[in-house]
Structures are given as C-alpha cells and as structure tokens.
Short mmCIF file of C-alpha atoms and ligand atoms in Angstrom, two decimals:
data_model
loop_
_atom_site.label_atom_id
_atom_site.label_comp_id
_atom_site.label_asym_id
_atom_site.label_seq_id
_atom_site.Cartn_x
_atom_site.Cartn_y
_atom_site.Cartn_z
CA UNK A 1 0.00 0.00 0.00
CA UNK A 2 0.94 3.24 -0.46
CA UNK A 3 0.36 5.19 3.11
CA UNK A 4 0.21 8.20 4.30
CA UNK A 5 1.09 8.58 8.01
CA UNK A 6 0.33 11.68 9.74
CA UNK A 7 1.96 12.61 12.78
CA UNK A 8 4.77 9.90 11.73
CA UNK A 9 7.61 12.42 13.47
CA UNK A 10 5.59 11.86 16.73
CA UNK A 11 6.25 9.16 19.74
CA UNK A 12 3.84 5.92 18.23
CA UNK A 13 4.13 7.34 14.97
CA UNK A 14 7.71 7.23 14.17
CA UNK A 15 7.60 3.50 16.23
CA UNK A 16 5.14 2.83 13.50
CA UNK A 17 6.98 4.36 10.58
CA UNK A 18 9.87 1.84 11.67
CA UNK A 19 7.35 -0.73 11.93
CA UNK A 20 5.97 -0.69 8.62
CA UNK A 21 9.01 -0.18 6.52
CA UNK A 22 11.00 -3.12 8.27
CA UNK A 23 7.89 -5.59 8.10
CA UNK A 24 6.55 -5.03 4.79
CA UNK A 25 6.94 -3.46 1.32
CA UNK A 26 4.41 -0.61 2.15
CA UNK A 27 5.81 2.36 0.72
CA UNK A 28 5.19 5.54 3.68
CA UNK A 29 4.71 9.05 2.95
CA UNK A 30 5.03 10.93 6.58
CA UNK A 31 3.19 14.17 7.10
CA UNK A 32 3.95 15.71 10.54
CA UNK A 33 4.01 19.48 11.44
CA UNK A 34 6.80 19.25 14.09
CA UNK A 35 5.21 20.62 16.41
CA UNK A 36 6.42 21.08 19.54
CA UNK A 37 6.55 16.96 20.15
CA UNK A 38 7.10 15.94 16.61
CA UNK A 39 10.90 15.32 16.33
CA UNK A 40 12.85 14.83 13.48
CA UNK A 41 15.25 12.93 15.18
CA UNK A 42 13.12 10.44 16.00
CA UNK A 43 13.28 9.43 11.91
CA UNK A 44 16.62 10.58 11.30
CA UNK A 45 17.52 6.69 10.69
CA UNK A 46 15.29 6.68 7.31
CA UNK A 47 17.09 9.06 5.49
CA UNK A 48 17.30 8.31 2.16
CA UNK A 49 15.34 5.23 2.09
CA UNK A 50 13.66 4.42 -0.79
CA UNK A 51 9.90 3.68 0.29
CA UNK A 52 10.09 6.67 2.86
CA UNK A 53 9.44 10.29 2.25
CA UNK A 54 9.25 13.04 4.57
CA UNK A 55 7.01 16.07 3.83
CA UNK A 56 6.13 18.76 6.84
CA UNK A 57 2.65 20.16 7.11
CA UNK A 58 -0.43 20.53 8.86
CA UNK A 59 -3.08 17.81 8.78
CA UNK A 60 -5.61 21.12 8.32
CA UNK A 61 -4.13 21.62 5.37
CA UNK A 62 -6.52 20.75 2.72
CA UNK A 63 -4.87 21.47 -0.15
CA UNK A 64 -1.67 19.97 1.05
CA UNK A 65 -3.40 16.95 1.96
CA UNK A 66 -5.18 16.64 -1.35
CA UNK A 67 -2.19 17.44 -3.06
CA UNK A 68 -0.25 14.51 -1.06
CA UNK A 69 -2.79 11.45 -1.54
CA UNK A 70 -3.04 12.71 -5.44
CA UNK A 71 0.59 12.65 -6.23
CA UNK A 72 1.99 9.84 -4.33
CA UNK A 73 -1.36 7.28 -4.91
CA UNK A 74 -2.35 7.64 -1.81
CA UNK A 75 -4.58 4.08 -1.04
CA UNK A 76 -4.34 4.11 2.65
CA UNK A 77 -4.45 7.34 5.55
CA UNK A 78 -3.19 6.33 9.50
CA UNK A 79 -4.21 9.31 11.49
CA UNK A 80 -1.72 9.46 14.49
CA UNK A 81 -1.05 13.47 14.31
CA UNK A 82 -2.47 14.76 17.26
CA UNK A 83 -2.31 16.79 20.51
CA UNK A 84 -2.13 14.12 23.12
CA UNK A 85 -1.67 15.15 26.41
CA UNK A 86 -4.36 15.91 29.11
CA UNK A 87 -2.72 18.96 30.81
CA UNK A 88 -1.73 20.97 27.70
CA UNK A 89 -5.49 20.60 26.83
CA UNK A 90 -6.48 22.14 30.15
CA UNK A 91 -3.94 25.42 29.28
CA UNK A 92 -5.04 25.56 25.70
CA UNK A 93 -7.86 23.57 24.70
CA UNK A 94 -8.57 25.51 21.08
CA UNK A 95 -5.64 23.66 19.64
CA UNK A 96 -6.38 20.44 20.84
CA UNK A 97 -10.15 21.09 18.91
CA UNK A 98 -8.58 22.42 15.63
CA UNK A 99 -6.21 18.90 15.09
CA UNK A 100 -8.08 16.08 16.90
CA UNK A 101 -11.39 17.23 15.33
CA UNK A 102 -11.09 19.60 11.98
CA UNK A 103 -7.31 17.70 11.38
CA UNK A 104 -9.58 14.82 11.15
CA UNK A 105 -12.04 15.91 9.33
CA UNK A 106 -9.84 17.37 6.65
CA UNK A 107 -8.06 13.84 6.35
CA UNK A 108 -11.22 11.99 6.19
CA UNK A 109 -13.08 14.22 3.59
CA UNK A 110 -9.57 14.48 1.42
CA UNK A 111 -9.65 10.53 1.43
CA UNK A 112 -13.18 10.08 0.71
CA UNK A 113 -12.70 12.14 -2.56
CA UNK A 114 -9.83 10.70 -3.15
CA UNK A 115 -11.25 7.04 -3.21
CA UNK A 116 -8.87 6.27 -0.67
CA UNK A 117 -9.54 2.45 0.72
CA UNK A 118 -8.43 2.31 3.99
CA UNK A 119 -8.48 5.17 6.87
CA UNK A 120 -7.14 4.06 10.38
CA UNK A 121 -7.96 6.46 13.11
CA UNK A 122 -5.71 6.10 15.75
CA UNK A 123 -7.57 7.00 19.20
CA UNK A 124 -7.36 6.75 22.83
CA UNK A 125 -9.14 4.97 25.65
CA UNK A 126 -9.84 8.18 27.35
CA UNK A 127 -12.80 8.69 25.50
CA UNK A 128 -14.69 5.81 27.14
CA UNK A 129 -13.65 8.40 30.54
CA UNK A 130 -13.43 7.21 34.13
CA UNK A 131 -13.94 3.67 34.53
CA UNK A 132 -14.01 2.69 38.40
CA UNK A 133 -14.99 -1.27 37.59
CA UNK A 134 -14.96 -3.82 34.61
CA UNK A 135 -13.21 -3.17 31.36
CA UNK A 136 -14.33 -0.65 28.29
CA UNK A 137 -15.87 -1.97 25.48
CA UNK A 138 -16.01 -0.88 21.94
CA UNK A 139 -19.68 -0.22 22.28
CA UNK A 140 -19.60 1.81 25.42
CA UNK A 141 -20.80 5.00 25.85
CA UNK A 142 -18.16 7.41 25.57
CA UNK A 143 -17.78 9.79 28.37
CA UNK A 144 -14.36 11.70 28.17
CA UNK A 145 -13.93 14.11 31.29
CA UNK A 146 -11.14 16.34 29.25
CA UNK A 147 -11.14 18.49 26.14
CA UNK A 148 -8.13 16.62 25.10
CA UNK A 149 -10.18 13.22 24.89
CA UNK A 150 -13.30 14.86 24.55
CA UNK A 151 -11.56 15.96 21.45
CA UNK A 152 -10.29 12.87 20.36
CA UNK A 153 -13.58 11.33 20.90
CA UNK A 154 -15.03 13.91 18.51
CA UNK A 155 -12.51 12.87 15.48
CA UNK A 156 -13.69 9.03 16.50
CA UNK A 157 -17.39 9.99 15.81
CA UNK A 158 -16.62 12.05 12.65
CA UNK A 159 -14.26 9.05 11.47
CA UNK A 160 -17.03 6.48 12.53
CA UNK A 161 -19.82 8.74 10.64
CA UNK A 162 -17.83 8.54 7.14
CA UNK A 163 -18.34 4.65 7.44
CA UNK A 164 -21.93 4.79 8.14
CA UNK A 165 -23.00 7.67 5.33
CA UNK A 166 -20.41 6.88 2.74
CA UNK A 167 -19.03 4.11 3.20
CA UNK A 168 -15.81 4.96 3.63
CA UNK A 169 -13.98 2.14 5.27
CA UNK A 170 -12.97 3.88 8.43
CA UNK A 171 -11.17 1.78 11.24
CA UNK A 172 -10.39 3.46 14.64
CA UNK A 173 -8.36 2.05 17.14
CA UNK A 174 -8.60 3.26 21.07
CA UNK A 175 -4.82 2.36 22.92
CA UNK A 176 -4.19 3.03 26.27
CA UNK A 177 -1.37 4.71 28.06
CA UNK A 178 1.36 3.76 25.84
CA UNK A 179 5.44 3.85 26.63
CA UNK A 180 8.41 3.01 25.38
CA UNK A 181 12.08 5.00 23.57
CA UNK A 182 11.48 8.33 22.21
CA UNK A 183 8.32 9.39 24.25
CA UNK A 184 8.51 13.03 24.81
CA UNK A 185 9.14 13.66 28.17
CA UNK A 186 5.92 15.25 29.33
CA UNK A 187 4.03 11.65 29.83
CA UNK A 188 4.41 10.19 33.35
CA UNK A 189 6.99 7.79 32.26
CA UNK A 190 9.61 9.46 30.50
CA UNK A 191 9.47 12.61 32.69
CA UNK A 192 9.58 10.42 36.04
CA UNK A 193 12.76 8.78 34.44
CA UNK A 194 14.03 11.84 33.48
CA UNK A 195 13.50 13.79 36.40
CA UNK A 196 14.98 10.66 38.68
CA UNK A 197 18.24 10.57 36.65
CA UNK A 198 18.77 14.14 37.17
CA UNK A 199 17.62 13.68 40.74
CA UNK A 200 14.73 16.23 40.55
CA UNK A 201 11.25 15.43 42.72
CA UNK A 202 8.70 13.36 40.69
CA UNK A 203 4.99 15.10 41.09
CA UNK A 204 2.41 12.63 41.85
CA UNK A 205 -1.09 14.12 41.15
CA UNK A 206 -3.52 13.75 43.95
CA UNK A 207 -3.15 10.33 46.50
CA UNK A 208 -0.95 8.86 43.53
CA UNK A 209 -4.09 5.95 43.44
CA UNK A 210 -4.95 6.43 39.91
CA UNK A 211 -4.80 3.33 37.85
CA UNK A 212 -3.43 3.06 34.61
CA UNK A 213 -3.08 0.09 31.45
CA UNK A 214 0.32 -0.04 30.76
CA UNK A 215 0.78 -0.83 26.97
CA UNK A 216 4.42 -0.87 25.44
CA UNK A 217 4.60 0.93 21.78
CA UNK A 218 5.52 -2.18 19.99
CA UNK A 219 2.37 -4.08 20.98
CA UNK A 220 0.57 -0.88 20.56
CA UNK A 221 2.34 -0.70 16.89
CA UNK A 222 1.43 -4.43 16.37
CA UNK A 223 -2.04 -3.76 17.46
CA UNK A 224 -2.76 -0.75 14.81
CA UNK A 225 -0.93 -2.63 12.23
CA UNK A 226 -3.44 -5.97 12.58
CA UNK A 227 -5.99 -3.35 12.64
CA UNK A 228 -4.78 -1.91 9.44
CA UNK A 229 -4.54 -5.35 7.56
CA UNK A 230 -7.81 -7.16 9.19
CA UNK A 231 -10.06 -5.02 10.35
CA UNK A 232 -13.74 -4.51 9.57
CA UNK A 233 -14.40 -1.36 7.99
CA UNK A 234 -16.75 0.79 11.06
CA UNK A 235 -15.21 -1.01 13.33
CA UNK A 236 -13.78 0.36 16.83
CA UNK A 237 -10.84 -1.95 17.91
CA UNK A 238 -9.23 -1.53 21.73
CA UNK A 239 -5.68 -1.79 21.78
CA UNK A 240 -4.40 -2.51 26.20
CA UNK A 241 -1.41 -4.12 27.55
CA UNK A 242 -2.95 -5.65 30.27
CA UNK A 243 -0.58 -4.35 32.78
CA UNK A 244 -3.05 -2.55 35.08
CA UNK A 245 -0.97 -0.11 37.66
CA UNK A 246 -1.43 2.41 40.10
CA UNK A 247 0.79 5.60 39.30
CA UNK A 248 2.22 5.52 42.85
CA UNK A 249 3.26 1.80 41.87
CA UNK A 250 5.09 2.72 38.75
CA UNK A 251 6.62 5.73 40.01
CA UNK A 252 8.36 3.30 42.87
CA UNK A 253 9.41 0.63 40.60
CA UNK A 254 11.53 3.44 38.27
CA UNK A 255 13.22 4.62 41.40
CA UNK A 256 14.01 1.49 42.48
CA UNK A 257 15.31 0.75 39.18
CA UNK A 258 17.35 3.90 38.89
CA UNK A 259 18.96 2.97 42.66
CA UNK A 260 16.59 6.23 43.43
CA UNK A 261 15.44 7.41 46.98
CA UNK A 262 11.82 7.64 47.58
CA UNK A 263 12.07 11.46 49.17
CA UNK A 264 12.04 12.43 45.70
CA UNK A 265 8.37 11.26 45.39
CA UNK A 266 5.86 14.70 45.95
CA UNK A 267 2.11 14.47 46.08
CA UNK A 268 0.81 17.87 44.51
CA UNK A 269 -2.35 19.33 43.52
CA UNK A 270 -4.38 17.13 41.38
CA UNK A 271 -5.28 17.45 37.89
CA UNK A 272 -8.94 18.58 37.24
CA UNK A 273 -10.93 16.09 36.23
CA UNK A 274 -8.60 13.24 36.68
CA UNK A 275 -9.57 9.82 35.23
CA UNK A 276 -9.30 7.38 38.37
CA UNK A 277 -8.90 4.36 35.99
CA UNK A 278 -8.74 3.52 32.42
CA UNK A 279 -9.23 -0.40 31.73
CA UNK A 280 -10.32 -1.85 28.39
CA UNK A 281 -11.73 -5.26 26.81
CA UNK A 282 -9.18 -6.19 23.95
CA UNK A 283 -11.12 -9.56 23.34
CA UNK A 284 -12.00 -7.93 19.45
CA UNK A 285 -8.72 -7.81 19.00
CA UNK A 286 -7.20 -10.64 20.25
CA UNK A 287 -9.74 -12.09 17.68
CA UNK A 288 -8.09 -10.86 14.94
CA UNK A 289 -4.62 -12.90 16.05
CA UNK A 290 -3.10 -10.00 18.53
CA UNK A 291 -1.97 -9.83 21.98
CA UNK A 292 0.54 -7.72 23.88
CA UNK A 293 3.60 -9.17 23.98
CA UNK A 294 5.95 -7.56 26.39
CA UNK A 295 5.49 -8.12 30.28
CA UNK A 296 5.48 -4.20 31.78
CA UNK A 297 8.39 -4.71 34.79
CA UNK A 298 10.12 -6.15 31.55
CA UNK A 299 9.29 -2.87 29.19
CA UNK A 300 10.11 -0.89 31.57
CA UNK A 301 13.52 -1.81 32.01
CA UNK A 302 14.34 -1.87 28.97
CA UNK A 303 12.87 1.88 28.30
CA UNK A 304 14.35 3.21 31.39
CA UNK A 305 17.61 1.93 29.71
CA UNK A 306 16.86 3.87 26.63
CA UNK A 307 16.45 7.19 28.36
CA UNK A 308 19.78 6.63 30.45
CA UNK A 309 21.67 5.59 26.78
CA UNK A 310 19.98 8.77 24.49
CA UNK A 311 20.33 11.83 27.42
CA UNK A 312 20.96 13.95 24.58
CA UNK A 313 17.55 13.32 22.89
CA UNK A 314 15.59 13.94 26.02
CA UNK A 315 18.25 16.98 27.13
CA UNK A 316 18.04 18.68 24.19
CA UNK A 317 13.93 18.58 24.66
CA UNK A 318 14.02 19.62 28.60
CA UNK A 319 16.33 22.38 27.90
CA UNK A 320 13.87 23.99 25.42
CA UNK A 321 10.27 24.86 25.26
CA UNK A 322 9.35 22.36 27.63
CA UNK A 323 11.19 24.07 30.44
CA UNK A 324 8.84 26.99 30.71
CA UNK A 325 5.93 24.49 30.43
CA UNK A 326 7.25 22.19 33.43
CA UNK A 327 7.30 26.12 34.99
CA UNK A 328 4.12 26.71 34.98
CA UNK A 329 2.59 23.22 35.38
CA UNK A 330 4.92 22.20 38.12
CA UNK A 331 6.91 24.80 39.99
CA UNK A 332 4.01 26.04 42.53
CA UNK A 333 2.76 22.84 42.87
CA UNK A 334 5.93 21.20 43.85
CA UNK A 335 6.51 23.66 46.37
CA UNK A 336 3.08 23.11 47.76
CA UNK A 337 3.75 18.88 47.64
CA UNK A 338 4.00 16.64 50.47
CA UNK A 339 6.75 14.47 50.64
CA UNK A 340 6.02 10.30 50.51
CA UNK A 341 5.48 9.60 54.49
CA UNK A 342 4.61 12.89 55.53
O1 LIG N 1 -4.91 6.19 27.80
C1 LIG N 1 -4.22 6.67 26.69
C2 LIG N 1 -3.79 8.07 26.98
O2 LIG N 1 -2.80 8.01 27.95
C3 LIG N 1 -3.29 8.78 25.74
O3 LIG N 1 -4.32 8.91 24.85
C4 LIG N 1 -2.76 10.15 26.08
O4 LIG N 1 -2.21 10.78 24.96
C5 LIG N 1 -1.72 10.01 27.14
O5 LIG N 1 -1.27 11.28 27.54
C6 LIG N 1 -2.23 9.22 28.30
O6 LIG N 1 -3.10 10.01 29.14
P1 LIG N 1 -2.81 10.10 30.68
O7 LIG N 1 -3.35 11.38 31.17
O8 LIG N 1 -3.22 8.87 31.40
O9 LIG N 1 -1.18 10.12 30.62
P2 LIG N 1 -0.10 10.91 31.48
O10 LIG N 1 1.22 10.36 31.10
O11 LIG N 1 -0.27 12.37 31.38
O12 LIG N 1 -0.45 10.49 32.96
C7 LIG N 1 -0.48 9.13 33.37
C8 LIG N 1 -0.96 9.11 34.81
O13 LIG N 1 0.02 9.73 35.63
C9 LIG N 1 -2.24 9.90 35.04
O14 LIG N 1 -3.01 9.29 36.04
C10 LIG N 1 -1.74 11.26 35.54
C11 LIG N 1 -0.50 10.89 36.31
N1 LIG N 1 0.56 11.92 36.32
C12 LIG N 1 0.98 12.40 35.12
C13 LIG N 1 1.94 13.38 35.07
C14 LIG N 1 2.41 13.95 33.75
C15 LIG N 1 1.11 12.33 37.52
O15 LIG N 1 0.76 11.86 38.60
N2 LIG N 1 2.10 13.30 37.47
C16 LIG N 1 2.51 13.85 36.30
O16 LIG N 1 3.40 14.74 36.35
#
C-alpha cells in the first residue's frame, strides 16, 4: 500500500513508521508538522530510504493533503497526528479542537474524494472516561472528562460517521497509556525517568491511586498494524497491555530501578478532572490474532535503559520549550507537595 502517516515524526508514529518499513513493502509518505513533540530525530535513521518520504505540514491543510494522496497514490491514511496530552489541553484547549477534530475531518473528507480504501484512526481509551470497575468496550458509551479526549472522541465519531454515510472504510483504534524510547518527556513515564536521573522530585497528582493500562509501543504498533490489515471497515478496535498499575506503583518501581530514593516522590495538587482508571476489553482484537507481547516490569527496564543511553535526545527537549511548560505546570505545585510519608 501506499500510506500516508500523519503525525509519523511523533512518539507511536515514528515507532510505527519503523514498523511498517522493516515488516513489509508498504511504501510511507510521513506528514507531521513538528510541532512542539514531533521530532525529526526520531526518523533521522530513514534518510534516504527508498519507500520513505518526509514532507512537513499541517493535517488542516486541505490542499496539502489533497495534493499529497493525489501525487503519491495515496490508497491508505493512519491518522496518528495529534495533541495528546491531558494537561496541555487544560492550558489551551482551542488547539487540541482544531487537530483532533477539523485535522480529522480534513483527512477523512480528502480521502473520501480521493477514493482512498483504507483510513485508520488512531484514538485513545480516554474517551470511554473514568472507569471505576470492569473493562471498556467498543460499544460503550463514551464519556471523556477532558477536552483533550473529549476531542479525540469527537474525530472518533466524525471518522465512525464517514463509514456509516459513505461508506468509507474507516477503522479506529482506542490504545491506552502507551510507553516506550522516544516518548517526549511530558508523559508520566519518560518525565519520572528523566526527572529521577537528574535527581529532581517526581509530582504525583492527587493520592498517587490512579490506575493506569500499561501498553508498550511495539504491541501498541502491532495492534494498529493488525488493525490496518484485518479489520472490519466501522469497526472500533481496543488496543491494552494488560498491565493494570497504580501511578504511585510505577513511580516506585523506576526509582528502584534507577537505585533512586523515595524522598524524591511529591504528592501535589491534582489534575482537574482526573480519570481514576482507564481499563479496556481487547477480546476484538485478540480475535483478529493479537496480543501484547511484552510483560510491563520487563518494558520498563528496557525503556528506562533507553532514556539513560539517548540523554541527549531527552536533554536537548528539557532544555527547550518544555522548560517553561514544566514552569508553569509544576513549579508552585511542587513547592506546595507533600513528601512520601509525611
Ligand atoms: O490512555 C491513553 C492516553 O494516555 C493517551 O491517549 C494520552 O495521549 C496520554 O497522555 C495518556 O493520558 P494520561 O493522562 O493517562 O497520561 P499521562 O502520562 O499524562 O499520565 C499518566 C498518569 O500519571 C495519570 O493518572 C496522571 C499521572 N501523572 C501524570 C503526570 C504527567 C502524575 O501523577 N504526574 C505527572 O506529572
């Protein structure tokens, strides 16, 4: 097939990228906007190969979008652009409604025209929102308590509507919290590794109780890749790990891995709205011939390991925009934070 993969400079999309090139003879046109998160570096590898091709833009460009799927025979579209996380959508949720939802839309319509036959829309389990028992199905209700997953649930409709009035053969899948190399270093993991390497206090939101599905980015890769080649057209496909954790868990285990002291743990201010638990049903996958692969104590390692090998790709990041973001979201509330014990 020839793909285009949007937000392919991004954390799962440039694992995907890799994925795709290595496994199969796909050839891979990558839009991203490099954005704050998108990172060339992360696809700095594929230069020069011959089924890859780089081109950076906005997924609300329409006539770059059209342009793209005419002149490189576009036949299939993975949406993975996106603003992903929770707290930048609570300082500036505008943004997170003009990719997530028009992004989307532009893709989908472009595609449609296009006679494009295969659109994977690559979502989140936070639209199904809190879940304090039982697992997330497909057909749930979605109920996402943030306008970054309220947002991403609105691109999931919009994707999901295309299959119902066109026709369009729209897939979507919904992943949970997803780790692994070259995550940028706002996510729990990779700043919690980051910050205990450099021996800086970890903020834990709230009692630290919160539970989340651990999923590793290969498995998650696998999953949307299965999805991809087997899935039913309108079809919503859960992608989890099945590594259920509590935050105040995780955050121990990667200080005891790092031969860290516990004092750096802080409990600050909660976020608002903060999902207690996210847990989903994979069995619709697992019919199509997937399952997670990697044990979390085991991914973990092995991604703490990549963050203490590549300090200048997570340096360079911390030294730049991010450190007036960590600022603002962290340097009241840290002073505010109660120590682990206290
Ligand atoms: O479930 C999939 C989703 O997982 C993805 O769609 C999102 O893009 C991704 O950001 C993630 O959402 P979360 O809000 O669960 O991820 P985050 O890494 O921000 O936080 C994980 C948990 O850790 C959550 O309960 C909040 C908590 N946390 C997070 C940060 C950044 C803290 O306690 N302290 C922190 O500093």
């Amino acid at each position: 097939m020839n793909i285009l993969l949007t937000g392919g400079a991004g954390f799962i999309g440039s694992h995907l990228v890799h994925r795709l090139l290595s496994r199969s003879e796909h050839h891979i046109v990558t839009l991203d906007a490099l954005r704050y998160s998108g990172n060339l570096a992360n696809l700095g590898d594929l230069d020069g190969h011959g089924r890859h091709a780089f081109v950076r833009g906005d997924i609300c460009d329409q006539p770059l979008v059209e342009a793209l799927i005419r002149e490189h025979r576009i036949e299939g579209i993975i949406n993975c652009a996106a603003e992903t996380h929770v707290d930048r959508s609570l300082l500036d949720p505008a943004s997170f409604v003009r990719t997530n939802v028009v992004g989307t839309g532009v893709l989908l319509e472009a595609g449609r025209r296009a006679g494009v036959r295969r659109f994977l829309q690559v979502s989140t389990d936070e639209v199904y929102g809190s879940v304090e028992t039982g697992m997330s199905n497909e057909g749930d209700l979605l109920a996402p308590r943030s306008p970054y997953s309220a947002s991403k649930a609105g691109g999931d409709v919009l994707a999901l509507s295309y299959w119902a009035t066109y026709r369009f053969p729209v897939v979507v899948t919904r992943g949970t919290n997803t780790y692994g190399p070259n995550q940028y270093p706002e996510k729990f993991i990779p700043l919690f590794v980051t910050n205990a390497i450099d021996d800086q206090l970890l903020p834990l939101y709230g009692d630290g109780r919160q539970c989340r599905d651990w999923l590793a980015v290969e498995d998650h890769c696998a999953g949307i890749e299965q999805v991809l080649l087997h899935g039913e057209a309108g079809t919503v496909y859960n992608v989890g790990g099945g590594n259920e954790r509590e935050n105040l868990t995780v955050a121990e285990q990667i200080l005891a891995c790092l031969g860290k002291s516990k004092d750096l743990l802080r409990f600050v201010t909660d976020r608002p709205g903060h999902d207690r638990r996210c847990a989903v049903d994979c069995s619709r996958l697992r019919g199509l011939g997937w399952s997670p692969q990697i044990p979390f104590e085991e991914g973990l390692r092995a991604t703490l390991r990549w963050y203490q090998e590549h300090e200048s790709w997570w340096r360079r990041i911390k030294s730049g925009e991010f450190r007036q973001y960590y600022e603002e979201q962290y340097r009241r509330r840290l002073e505010e934070g109660t120590a682990c014990g206290s």
